[in-house]
Coordinates of C-alpha atoms in Angstrom, one line a residue:
G1 CA 129.9 -16.7 23.2
L2 CA 129.1 -17.5 26.8
W3 CA 128.9 -13.8 27.8
A4 CA 126.3 -13.2 25.1
A5 CA 124.2 -16.2 26.2
V6 CA 124.3 -15.1 29.8
T7 CA 123.4 -11.5 28.8
L8 CA 120.4 -12.7 26.7
A9 CA 119.3 -15.0 29.5
H10 CA 119.5 -12.1 32.0
Y11 CA 117.4 -10.0 29.5
V12 CA 114.8 -12.7 29.2
A13 CA 114.6 -13.0 33.0
I14 CA 114.2 -9.3 33.6
V15 CA 111.4 -8.9 31.0
A16 CA 109.7 -12.0 32.3
I17 CA 109.8 -10.7 35.9
A18 CA 108.4 -7.3 34.7
C19 CA 105.5 -9.1 32.9
L20 CA 104.7 -11.5 35.7
S21 CA 104.7 -8.5 38.2
A22 CA 102.1 -6.8 36.0
A23 CA 100.1 -10.0 36.0
V24 CA 100.3 -10.4 39.8
L25 CA 99.3 -6.7 40.4
A26 CA 96.3 -7.1 38.0
A27 CA 95.2 -10.3 39.7
V28 CA 95.5 -8.7 43.1
A29 CA 93.4 -5.8 42.0
A30 CA 90.7 -8.1 40.6
I31 CA 90.7 -10.1 43.9
V32 CA 90.8 -7.1 46.3
F33 CA 88.7 -4.5 44.4
G34 CA 86.6 -6.9 42.5
R35 CA 85.9 -8.9 45.6
L36 CA 86.7 -12.2 44.0
S37 CA 88.5 -15.2 45.6
P38 CA 92.0 -16.0 44.4
L39 CA 91.0 -19.5 43.5
A40 CA 87.9 -18.2 41.5
F41 CA 90.1 -15.8 39.5
A42 CA 92.8 -18.4 38.9
R43 CA 90.3 -20.9 37.6
A44 CA 88.6 -18.4 35.4
A45 CA 91.8 -17.0 34.0
L46 CA 93.6 -20.3 33.3
P47 CA 92.0 -21.3 30.0
A48 CA 92.7 -17.8 28.5
Q49 CA 96.2 -17.8 29.9
I50 CA 96.9 -21.2 28.2
V51 CA 95.7 -19.8 24.9
A52 CA 97.9 -16.7 25.5
V53 CA 101.0 -18.7 26.2
S54 CA 100.5 -21.0 23.2
T55 CA 99.6 -18.3 20.7
Q56 CA 101.5 -15.2 22.0
S57 CA 98.4 -13.2 20.9
S58 CA 96.0 -11.3 23.1
L59 CA 93.6 -11.2 20.1
A60 CA 93.7 -15.0 19.7
S61 CA 92.9 -15.3 23.5
L62 CA 89.8 -13.1 23.2
P63 CA 87.3 -15.9 22.7
A64 CA 88.6 -17.7 25.8
M65 CA 88.5 -14.5 27.8
V66 CA 84.8 -14.0 26.8
E67 CA 84.1 -17.5 27.8
A68 CA 85.7 -16.9 31.2
A69 CA 83.4 -13.9 32.0
P70 CA 80.7 -15.9 33.8
A71 CA 83.2 -17.5 36.1
L72 CA 84.4 -14.0 36.9
G73 CA 80.9 -12.9 37.7
V74 CA 80.6 -10.7 34.6
T75 CA 77.8 -11.1 32.1
Q76 CA 78.6 -12.0 28.5
G77 CA 77.2 -8.7 27.4
S78 CA 79.5 -6.7 29.6
A79 CA 82.5 -8.9 28.7
G80 CA 81.6 -8.4 25.0
V81 CA 82.1 -4.7 25.4
V82 CA 85.0 -4.5 27.9
L83 CA 87.2 -7.3 26.6
P84 CA 87.6 -6.1 23.0
L85 CA 88.4 -2.6 24.3
A86 CA 90.9 -4.1 26.8
V87 CA 92.6 -6.2 24.2
S88 CA 92.8 -3.2 21.8
L89 CA 94.0 -0.6 24.3
F90 CA 95.1 -2.0 27.6
R91 CA 98.5 -3.7 27.6
A92 CA 99.8 -3.4 31.1
A93 CA 102.4 -6.2 30.8
S94 CA 103.6 -4.8 27.4
A95 CA 104.2 -1.4 29.0
A96 CA 106.1 -3.0 31.9
A97 CA 108.1 -5.2 29.4
N98 CA 109.0 -2.2 27.3
M99 CA 110.3 -0.3 30.4
G100 CA 112.1 -3.5 31.4
V101 CA 113.9 -3.5 28.1
A102 CA 114.9 0.2 28.3
V103 CA 116.1 -0.2 31.9
Y104 CA 118.0 -3.3 31.0
L105 CA 119.7 -1.6 28.0
A106 CA 120.5 1.4 30.2
G107 CA 122.2 -0.9 32.7
L108 CA 124.1 -2.7 30.0
H109 CA 125.4 0.6 28.6
G110 CA 126.1 2.0 32.1
I111 CA 123.6 4.8 31.7
P112 CA 122.3 6.2 35.0
L113 CA 118.6 6.7 35.2
T114 CA 117.1 9.4 37.2
P115 CA 113.5 9.4 38.6
A116 CA 112.5 11.9 36.0
T117 CA 113.9 9.7 33.2
L118 CA 112.0 6.7 34.6
V119 CA 108.8 8.7 34.7
L120 CA 109.3 9.8 31.1
G121 CA 109.9 6.2 30.1
V122 CA 106.7 5.1 31.9
L123 CA 104.6 7.8 30.2
T124 CA 106.1 7.0 26.8
G125 CA 105.7 3.2 27.4
A126 CA 102.0 3.7 28.4
A127 CA 101.3 5.9 25.3
V128 CA 103.1 3.5 22.9
S129 CA 101.3 0.4 24.3
L130 CA 98.0 2.0 23.4
A131 CA 99.0 1.9 19.7
A132 CA 100.5 -1.5 19.6
V133 CA 98.7 -4.4 17.9
G134 CA 97.5 -7.5 19.9
L135 CA 99.8 -9.8 18.0
P136 CA 103.1 -11.4 18.9
A137 CA 105.6 -8.7 19.9
Q138 CA 108.0 -9.6 17.1
V139 CA 105.6 -7.8 14.8
S140 CA 105.9 -4.5 16.6
F141 CA 109.1 -4.9 18.6
F142 CA 111.0 -1.9 17.3
A143 CA 107.9 0.3 17.1
T144 CA 107.0 -0.2 20.7
I145 CA 110.4 -0.3 22.4
A146 CA 112.5 2.2 20.5
P147 CA 110.4 5.2 21.5
V148 CA 110.7 4.3 25.2
C149 CA 114.5 3.9 24.8
L150 CA 114.9 7.1 22.9
A151 CA 112.8 9.1 25.4
M152 CA 115.1 7.8 28.2
G153 CA 118.3 8.5 26.2
V154 CA 119.1 4.8 25.9
P155 CA 120.9 3.5 22.8
I156 CA 118.8 1.1 20.6
G157 CA 121.7 -0.5 18.7
L158 CA 121.2 -3.9 20.6
L159 CA 117.5 -4.2 19.8
P160 CA 118.1 -6.4 16.8
V161 CA 120.0 -8.8 19.0
L162 CA 117.3 -8.9 21.7
L163 CA 114.7 -9.5 18.9
A164 CA 116.4 -12.9 18.3
V165 CA 115.1 -14.1 21.7
E166 CA 111.9 -12.1 21.9
T167 CA 109.7 -15.2 21.5
I168 CA 110.4 -16.2 25.2
P169 CA 109.7 -12.8 26.8
D170 CA 106.6 -12.4 24.5
I171 CA 105.1 -15.5 26.1
F172 CA 105.2 -13.7 29.5
R173 CA 104.1 -10.4 27.9
T174 CA 101.0 -12.0 26.5
F175 CA 100.3 -13.9 29.7
G176 CA 100.4 -10.7 31.6
N177 CA 98.3 -8.8 29.2
V178 CA 95.6 -11.4 29.2
T179 CA 95.6 -11.6 33.0
A180 CA 95.3 -7.8 33.2
D181 CA 92.4 -7.8 30.6
L182 CA 90.5 -10.4 32.7
A183 CA 91.1 -8.3 35.9
V184 CA 89.8 -5.2 34.2
T185 CA 86.8 -7.2 33.0
R186 CA 86.0 -8.2 36.6
L187 CA 86.5 -4.7 37.9
A188 CA 84.3 -3.2 35.2
G189 CA 81.6 -5.8 35.9
R190 CA 81.9 -5.8 39.6
G191 CA 78.2 -5.0 40.1
A192 CA 77.6 -8.7 39.4
P193 CA 77.7 -11.1 42.3
P194 CA 81.0 -12.9 42.7
P195 CA 80.8 -16.6 41.7
A196 CA 80.7 -19.1 44.6

């Protein structure tokens, strides 16, 4: 009853924080290393982030990300190469979310995690995120999270329960992925002058 609802709310909060942290780190990288103002990045990213939140699909957000390229100071040609690759391969928030799920389950089961276990989880999460599809996480939930959990020695028996509320964390996951894709686009096209 109530304990289960609180547990699921706690899970959603942890995964959302992991995804938002990945988005913030990506935005900071675009701002600092891409020499872009915070306001310019936020304005350019907002339309694609809205599509990401409403569709839960990085792939569906791709046209909006390509349209944001000029506002990021990146040519359409560069964006046309970088963004499809980023959407296909670079899922920073997904990797963070998958680690968040594994760490959450470890805590729920009382399993202590050593630094070596966490490093193994990060490496597995990064590798698995490369093979995931750019569709809502419910499609690949078990295929992307179970390997991370198993590599860290965390039981996966509760994954079907977590899948029931995955729609909410997936909104944050897609938001983070799209933000990171736009940041990578700015960094790859940083030879262009920043927009005013």
